[in-house]
mmCIF file of C-alpha atoms in Angstrom:
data_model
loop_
_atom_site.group_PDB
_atom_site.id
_atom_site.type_symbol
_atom_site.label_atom_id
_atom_site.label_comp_id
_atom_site.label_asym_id
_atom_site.label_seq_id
_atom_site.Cartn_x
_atom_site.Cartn_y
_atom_site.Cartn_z
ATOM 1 C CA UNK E 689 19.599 17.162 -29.395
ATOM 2 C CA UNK E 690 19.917 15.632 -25.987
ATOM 3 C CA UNK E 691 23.702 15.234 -26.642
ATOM 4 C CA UNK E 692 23.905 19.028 -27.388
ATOM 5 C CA UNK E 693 21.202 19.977 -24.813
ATOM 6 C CA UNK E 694 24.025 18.458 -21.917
ATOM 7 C CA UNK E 695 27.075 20.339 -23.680
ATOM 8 C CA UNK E 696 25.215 23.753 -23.819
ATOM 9 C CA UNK E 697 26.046 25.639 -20.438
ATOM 10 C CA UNK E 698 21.868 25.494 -19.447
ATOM 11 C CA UNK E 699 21.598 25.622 -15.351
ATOM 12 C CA UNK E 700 20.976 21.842 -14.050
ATOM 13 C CA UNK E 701 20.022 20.583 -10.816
ATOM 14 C CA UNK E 702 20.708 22.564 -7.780
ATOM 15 C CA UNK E 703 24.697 21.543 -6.713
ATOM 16 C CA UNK E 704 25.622 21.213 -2.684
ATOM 17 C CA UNK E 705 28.506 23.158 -3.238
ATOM 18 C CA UNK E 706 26.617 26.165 -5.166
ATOM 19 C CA UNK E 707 23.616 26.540 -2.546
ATOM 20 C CA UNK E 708 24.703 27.770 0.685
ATOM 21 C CA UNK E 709 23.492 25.826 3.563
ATOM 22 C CA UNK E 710 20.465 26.165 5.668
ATOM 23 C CA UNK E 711 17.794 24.652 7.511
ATOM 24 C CA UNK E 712 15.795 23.963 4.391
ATOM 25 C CA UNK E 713 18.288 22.814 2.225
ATOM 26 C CA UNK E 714 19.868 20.502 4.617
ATOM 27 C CA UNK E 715 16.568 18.983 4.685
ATOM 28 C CA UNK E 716 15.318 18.811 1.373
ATOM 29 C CA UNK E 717 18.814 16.946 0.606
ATOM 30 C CA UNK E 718 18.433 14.723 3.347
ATOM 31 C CA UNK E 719 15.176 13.757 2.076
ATOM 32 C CA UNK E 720 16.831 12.434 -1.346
ATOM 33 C CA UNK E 721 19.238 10.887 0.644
ATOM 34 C CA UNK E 722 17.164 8.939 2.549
ATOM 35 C CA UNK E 723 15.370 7.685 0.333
ATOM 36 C CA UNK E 724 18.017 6.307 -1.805
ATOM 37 C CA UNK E 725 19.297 4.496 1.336
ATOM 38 C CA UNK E 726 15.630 3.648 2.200
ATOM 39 C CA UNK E 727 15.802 2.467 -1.086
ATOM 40 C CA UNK E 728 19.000 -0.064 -0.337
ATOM 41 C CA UNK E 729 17.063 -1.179 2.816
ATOM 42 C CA UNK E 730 14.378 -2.961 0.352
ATOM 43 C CA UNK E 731 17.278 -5.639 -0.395
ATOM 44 C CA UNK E 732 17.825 -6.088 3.429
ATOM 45 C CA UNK E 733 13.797 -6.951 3.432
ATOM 46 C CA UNK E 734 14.605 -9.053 0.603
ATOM 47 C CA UNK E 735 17.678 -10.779 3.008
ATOM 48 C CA UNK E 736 15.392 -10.817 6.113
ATOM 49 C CA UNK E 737 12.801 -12.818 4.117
ATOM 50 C CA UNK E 738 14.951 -15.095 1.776
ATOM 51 C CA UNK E 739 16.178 -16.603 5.048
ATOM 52 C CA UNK E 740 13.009 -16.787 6.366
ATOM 53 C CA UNK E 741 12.080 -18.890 3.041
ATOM 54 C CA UNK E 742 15.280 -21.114 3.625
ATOM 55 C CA UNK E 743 14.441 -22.253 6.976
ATOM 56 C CA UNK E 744 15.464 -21.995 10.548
ATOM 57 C CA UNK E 745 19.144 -22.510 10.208
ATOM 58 C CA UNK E 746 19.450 -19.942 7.281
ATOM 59 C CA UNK E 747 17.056 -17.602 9.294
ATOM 60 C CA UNK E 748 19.384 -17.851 12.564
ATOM 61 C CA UNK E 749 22.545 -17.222 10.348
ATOM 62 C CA UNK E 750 20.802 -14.016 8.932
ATOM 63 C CA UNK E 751 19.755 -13.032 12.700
ATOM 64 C CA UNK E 752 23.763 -13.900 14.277
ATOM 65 C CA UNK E 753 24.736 -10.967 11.341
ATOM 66 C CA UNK E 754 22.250 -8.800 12.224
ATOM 67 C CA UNK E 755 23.166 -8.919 15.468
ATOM 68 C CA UNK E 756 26.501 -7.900 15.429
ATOM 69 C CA UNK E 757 27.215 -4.330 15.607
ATOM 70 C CA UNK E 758 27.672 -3.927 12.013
ATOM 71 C CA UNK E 759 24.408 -5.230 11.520
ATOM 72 C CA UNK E 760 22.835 -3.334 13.964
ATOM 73 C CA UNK E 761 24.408 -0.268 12.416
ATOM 74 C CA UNK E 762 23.159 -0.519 9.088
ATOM 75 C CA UNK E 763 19.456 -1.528 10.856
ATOM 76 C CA UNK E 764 19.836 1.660 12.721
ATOM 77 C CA UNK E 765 20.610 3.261 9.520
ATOM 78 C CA UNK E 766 17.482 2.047 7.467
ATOM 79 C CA UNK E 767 15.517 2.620 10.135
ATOM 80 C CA UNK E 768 16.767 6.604 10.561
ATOM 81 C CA UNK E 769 16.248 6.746 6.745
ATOM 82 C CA UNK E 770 12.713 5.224 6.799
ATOM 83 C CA UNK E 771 11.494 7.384 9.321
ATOM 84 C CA UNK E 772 13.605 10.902 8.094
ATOM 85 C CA UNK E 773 12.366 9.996 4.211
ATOM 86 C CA UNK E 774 8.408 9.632 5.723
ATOM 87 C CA UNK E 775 8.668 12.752 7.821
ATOM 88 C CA UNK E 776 10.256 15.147 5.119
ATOM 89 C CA UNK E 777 8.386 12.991 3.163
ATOM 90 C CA UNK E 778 5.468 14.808 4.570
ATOM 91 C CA UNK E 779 6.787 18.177 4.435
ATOM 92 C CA UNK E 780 7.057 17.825 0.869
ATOM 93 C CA UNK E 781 3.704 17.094 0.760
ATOM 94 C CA UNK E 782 2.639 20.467 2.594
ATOM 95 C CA UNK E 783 5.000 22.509 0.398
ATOM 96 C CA UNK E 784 3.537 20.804 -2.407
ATOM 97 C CA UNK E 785 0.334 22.613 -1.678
ATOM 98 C CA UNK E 786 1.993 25.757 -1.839
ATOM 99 C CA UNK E 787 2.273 26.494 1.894
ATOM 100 C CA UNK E 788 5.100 26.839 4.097
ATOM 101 C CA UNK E 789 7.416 29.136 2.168
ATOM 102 C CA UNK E 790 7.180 32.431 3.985
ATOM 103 C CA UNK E 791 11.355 32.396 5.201
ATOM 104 C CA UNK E 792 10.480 31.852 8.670
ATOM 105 C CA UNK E 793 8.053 29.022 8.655
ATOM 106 C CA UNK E 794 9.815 27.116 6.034
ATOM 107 C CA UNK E 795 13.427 27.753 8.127
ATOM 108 C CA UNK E 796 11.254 26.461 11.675
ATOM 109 C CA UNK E 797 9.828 23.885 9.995
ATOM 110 C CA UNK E 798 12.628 22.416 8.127
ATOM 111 C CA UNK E 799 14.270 22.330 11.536
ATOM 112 C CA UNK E 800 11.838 20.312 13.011
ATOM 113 C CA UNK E 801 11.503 17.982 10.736
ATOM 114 C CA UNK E 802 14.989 17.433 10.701
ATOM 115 C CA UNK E 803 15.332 16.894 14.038
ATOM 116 C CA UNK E 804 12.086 14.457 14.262
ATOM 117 C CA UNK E 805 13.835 12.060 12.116
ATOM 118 C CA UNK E 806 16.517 11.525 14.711
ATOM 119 C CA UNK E 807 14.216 11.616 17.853
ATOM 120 C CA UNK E 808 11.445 9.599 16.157
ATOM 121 C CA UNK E 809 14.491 6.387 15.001
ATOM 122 C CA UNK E 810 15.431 7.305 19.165
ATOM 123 C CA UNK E 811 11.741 6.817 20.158
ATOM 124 C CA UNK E 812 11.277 3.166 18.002
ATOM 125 C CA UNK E 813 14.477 1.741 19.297
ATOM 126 C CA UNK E 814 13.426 2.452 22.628
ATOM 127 C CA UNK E 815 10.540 0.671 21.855
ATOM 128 C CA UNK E 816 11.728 -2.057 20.121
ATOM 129 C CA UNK E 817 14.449 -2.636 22.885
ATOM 130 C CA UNK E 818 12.136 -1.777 26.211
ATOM 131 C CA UNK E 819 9.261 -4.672 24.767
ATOM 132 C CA UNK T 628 13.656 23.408 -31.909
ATOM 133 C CA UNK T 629 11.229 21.053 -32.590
ATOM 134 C CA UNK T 630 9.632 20.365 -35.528
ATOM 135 C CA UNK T 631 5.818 20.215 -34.557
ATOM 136 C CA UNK T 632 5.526 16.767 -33.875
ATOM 137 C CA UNK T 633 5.653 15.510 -30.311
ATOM 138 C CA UNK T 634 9.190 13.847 -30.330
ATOM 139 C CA UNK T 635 10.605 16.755 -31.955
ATOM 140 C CA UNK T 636 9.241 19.062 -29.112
ATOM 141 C CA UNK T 637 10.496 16.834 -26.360
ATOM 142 C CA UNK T 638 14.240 16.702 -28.252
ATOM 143 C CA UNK T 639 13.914 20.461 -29.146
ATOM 144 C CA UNK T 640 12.909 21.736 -25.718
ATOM 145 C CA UNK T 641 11.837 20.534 -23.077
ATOM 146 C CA UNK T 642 7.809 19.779 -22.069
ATOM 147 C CA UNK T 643 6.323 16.543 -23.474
ATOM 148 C CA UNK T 644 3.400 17.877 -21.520
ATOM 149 C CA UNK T 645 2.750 13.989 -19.739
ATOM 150 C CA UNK T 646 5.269 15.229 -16.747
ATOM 151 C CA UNK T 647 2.726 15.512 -13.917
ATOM 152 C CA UNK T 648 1.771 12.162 -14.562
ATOM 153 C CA UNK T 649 4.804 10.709 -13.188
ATOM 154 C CA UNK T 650 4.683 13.366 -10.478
ATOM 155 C CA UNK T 651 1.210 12.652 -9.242
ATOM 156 C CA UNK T 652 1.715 9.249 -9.593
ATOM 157 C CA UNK T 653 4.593 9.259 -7.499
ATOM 158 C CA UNK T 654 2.196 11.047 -4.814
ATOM 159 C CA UNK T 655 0.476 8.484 -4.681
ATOM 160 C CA UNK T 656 2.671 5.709 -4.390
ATOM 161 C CA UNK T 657 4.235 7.955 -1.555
ATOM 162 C CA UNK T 658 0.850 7.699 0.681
ATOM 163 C CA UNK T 659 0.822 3.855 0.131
ATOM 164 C CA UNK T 660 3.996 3.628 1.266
ATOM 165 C CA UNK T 661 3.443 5.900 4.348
ATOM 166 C CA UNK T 662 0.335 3.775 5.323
ATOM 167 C CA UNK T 663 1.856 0.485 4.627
ATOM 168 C CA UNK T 664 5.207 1.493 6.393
ATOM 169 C CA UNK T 665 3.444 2.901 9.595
ATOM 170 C CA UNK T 666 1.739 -0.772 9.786
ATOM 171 C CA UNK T 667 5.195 -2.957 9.586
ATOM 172 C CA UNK T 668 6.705 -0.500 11.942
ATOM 173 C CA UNK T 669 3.750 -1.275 14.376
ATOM 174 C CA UNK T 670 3.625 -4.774 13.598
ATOM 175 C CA UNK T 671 7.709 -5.097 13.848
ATOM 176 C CA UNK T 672 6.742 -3.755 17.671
ATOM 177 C CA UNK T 673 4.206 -5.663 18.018
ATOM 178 C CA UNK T 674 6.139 -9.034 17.233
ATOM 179 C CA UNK T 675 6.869 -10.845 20.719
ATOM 180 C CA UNK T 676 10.580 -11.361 19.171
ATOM 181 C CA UNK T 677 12.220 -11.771 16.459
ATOM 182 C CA UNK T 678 12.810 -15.887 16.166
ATOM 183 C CA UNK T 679 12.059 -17.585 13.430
ATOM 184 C CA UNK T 680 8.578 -19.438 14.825
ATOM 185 C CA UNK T 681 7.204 -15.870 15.670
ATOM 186 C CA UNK T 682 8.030 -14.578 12.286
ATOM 187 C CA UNK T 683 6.601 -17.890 10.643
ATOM 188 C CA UNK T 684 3.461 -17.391 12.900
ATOM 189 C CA UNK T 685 3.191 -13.862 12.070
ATOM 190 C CA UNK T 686 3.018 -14.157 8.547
ATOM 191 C CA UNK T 687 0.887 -17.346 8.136
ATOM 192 C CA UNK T 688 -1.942 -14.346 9.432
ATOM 193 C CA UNK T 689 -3.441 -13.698 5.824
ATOM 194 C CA UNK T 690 -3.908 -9.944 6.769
ATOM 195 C CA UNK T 691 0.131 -9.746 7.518
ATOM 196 C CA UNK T 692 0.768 -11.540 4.233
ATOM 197 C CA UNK T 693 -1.446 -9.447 2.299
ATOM 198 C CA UNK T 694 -0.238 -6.306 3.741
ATOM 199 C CA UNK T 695 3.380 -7.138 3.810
ATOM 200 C CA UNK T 696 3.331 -7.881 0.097
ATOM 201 C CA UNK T 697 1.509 -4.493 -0.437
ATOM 202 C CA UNK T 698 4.571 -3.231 1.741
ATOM 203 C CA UNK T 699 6.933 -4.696 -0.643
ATOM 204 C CA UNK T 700 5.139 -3.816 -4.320
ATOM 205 C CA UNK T 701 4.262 0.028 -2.598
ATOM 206 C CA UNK T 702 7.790 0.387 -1.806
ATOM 207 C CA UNK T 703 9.617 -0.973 -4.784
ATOM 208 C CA UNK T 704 7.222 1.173 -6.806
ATOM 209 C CA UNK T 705 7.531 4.264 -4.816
ATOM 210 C CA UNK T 706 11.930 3.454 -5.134
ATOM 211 C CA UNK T 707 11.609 2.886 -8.239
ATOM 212 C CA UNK T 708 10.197 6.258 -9.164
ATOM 213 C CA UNK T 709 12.345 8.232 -7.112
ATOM 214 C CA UNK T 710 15.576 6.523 -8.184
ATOM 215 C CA UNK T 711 14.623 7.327 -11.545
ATOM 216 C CA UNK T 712 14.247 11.399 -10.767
ATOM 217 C CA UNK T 713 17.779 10.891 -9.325
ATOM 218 C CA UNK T 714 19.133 9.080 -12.236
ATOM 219 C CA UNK T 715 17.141 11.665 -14.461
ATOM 220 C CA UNK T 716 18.859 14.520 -12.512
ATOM 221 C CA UNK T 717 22.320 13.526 -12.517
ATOM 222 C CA UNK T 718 23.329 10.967 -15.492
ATOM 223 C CA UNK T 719 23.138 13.470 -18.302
ATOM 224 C CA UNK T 720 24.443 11.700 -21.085
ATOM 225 C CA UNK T 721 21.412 10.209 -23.129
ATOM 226 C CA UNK T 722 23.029 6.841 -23.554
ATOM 227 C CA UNK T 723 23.844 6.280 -19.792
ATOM 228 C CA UNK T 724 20.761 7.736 -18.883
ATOM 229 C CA UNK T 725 18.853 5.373 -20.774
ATOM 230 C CA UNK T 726 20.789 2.303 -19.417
ATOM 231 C CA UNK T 727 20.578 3.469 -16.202
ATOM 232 C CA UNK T 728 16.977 3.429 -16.620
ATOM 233 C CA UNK T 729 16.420 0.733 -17.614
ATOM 234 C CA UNK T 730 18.763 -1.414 -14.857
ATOM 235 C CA UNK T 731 16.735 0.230 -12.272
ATOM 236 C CA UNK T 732 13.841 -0.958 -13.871
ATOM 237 C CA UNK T 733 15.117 -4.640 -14.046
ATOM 238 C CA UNK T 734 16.519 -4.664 -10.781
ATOM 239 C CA UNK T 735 13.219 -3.259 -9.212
ATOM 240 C CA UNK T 736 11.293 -6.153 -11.149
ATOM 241 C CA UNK T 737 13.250 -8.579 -9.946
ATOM 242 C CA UNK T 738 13.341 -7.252 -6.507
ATOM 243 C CA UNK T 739 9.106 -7.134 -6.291
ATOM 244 C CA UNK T 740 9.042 -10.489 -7.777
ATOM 245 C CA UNK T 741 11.237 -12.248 -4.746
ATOM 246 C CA UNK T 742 9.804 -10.158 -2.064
ATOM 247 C CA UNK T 743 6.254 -11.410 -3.740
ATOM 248 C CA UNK T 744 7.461 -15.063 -4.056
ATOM 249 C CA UNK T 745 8.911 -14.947 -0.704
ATOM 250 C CA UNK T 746 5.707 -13.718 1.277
ATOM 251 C CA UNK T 747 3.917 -16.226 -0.884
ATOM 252 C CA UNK T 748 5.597 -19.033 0.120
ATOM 253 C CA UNK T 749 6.005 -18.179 3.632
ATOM 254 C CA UNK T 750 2.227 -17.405 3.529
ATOM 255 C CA UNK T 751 0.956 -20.963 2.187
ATOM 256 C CA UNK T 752 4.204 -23.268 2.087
ATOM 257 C CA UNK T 753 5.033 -25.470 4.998
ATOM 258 C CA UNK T 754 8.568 -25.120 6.211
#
């Protein structure tokens, strides 16, 4: 049964080191990527808002780590995940509809997509830091 | 190969035929998340800082409180069922598999439950 059905030799999920790489692969693995990290970034919610719950000492502890450049690393990090996982997020969503698969399209717009992830985290840091 | 009865078809090969469900549903979940998450990006802008009377102020809005905890259950949901293709995809062995499953669904639980209780009492408790 099961047991057997993961001893037979049957083809599994696509492996990195099998598919060669390309615009559209690179994206479609960053997507699962991202959202396991986006994932993680739910427990740093969780952080942000426990020490909101404990009170204002508890809340500036959680702000001085934060702060520091590990902290802003990993915020950096969630935030480049959120924003990559929503954007090939909706991508997925096109090529769910069956478009976007002629070679070229789906190479050009696996390319931008990719590269709106890092401009768009770029564009809400600005923001965030130029209030 | 199965033996005509829906269990046996799902051990013997493959479809139990209720896949899509989990697939559309997952759709879903992924537009509520794309709403919500455009909102606490805007609102994290929107925030004159990031000090703990802002924050306090912020959420003791009930719109914010409402949407934030629609934030959190959206998201938790939406992780939840794409952890679980990952999991599904890589931990072959049906007794790992099943484990795995069902940590992630403990953990996930557990993690909507805080982020619920937090919002909650940040929305109606003094401090």
């Amino acid at each position: 049964m099961a047991q057997q059905a993961g001893t037979r030799n049957r083809p599994l999920s696509p492996h990195l080191q099998i598919w060669r790489w390309g615009p559209g692969m690179l994206s479609s693995i960053l997507h699962r990527a991202t959202g396991i990290a986006a994932s993680v970034g739910i427990f740093v919610l969780l952080w942000w808002l426990g020490a909101l719950v404990a009170g204002p000492a508890a809340y500036a502890k959680f702000v001085d780590l934060a702060d520091s450049p590990l902290g802003i690393l990993i915020l950096l990090g969630i935030s480049y995940s959120v924003i990559a996982h929503g954007i090939t997020g909706i991508r997925h969503f096109v090529l769910d509809t069956g478009a976007g698969y002629e070679l070229d399209t789906n190479k050009r717009w696996a390319t931008i997509c990719t590269a709106l992830g890092v401009i768009l985290t770029a564009v809400f840091w600005a923001a965030l830091l130029l209030r | 190969m199965g033996n005509g009865t829906s269990i046996g078809r799902v051990r013997g090969k493959g479809s139990a035929h209720n896949g899509a469900h989990h697939w559309l549903s997952f759709r879903y979940t992924s537009v509520g998340s794309l709403l919500l998450t455009l909102w606490f990006g805007a609102s994290l802008l929107m925030l004159p800082n990031f000090g703990y009377a802002a924050l306090r102020e912020w959420l003791a809005s009930p719109l914010a409180a409402t949407a934030l905890a629609l934030f959190i259950v959206v998201n938790v949901w939406h992780a939840q069922q794409g952890l679980r293709v990952v999991i599904e995809d890589y931990v072959h062995e049906e007794g790992n598999k099943f484990a795995s499953l069902i940590a992630l669904n403990l953990v996930c639980f557990a993690a909507a439950a805080f982020g619920l209780f937090c919002v909650i009492r940040l929305a109606l408790g003094g401090a």
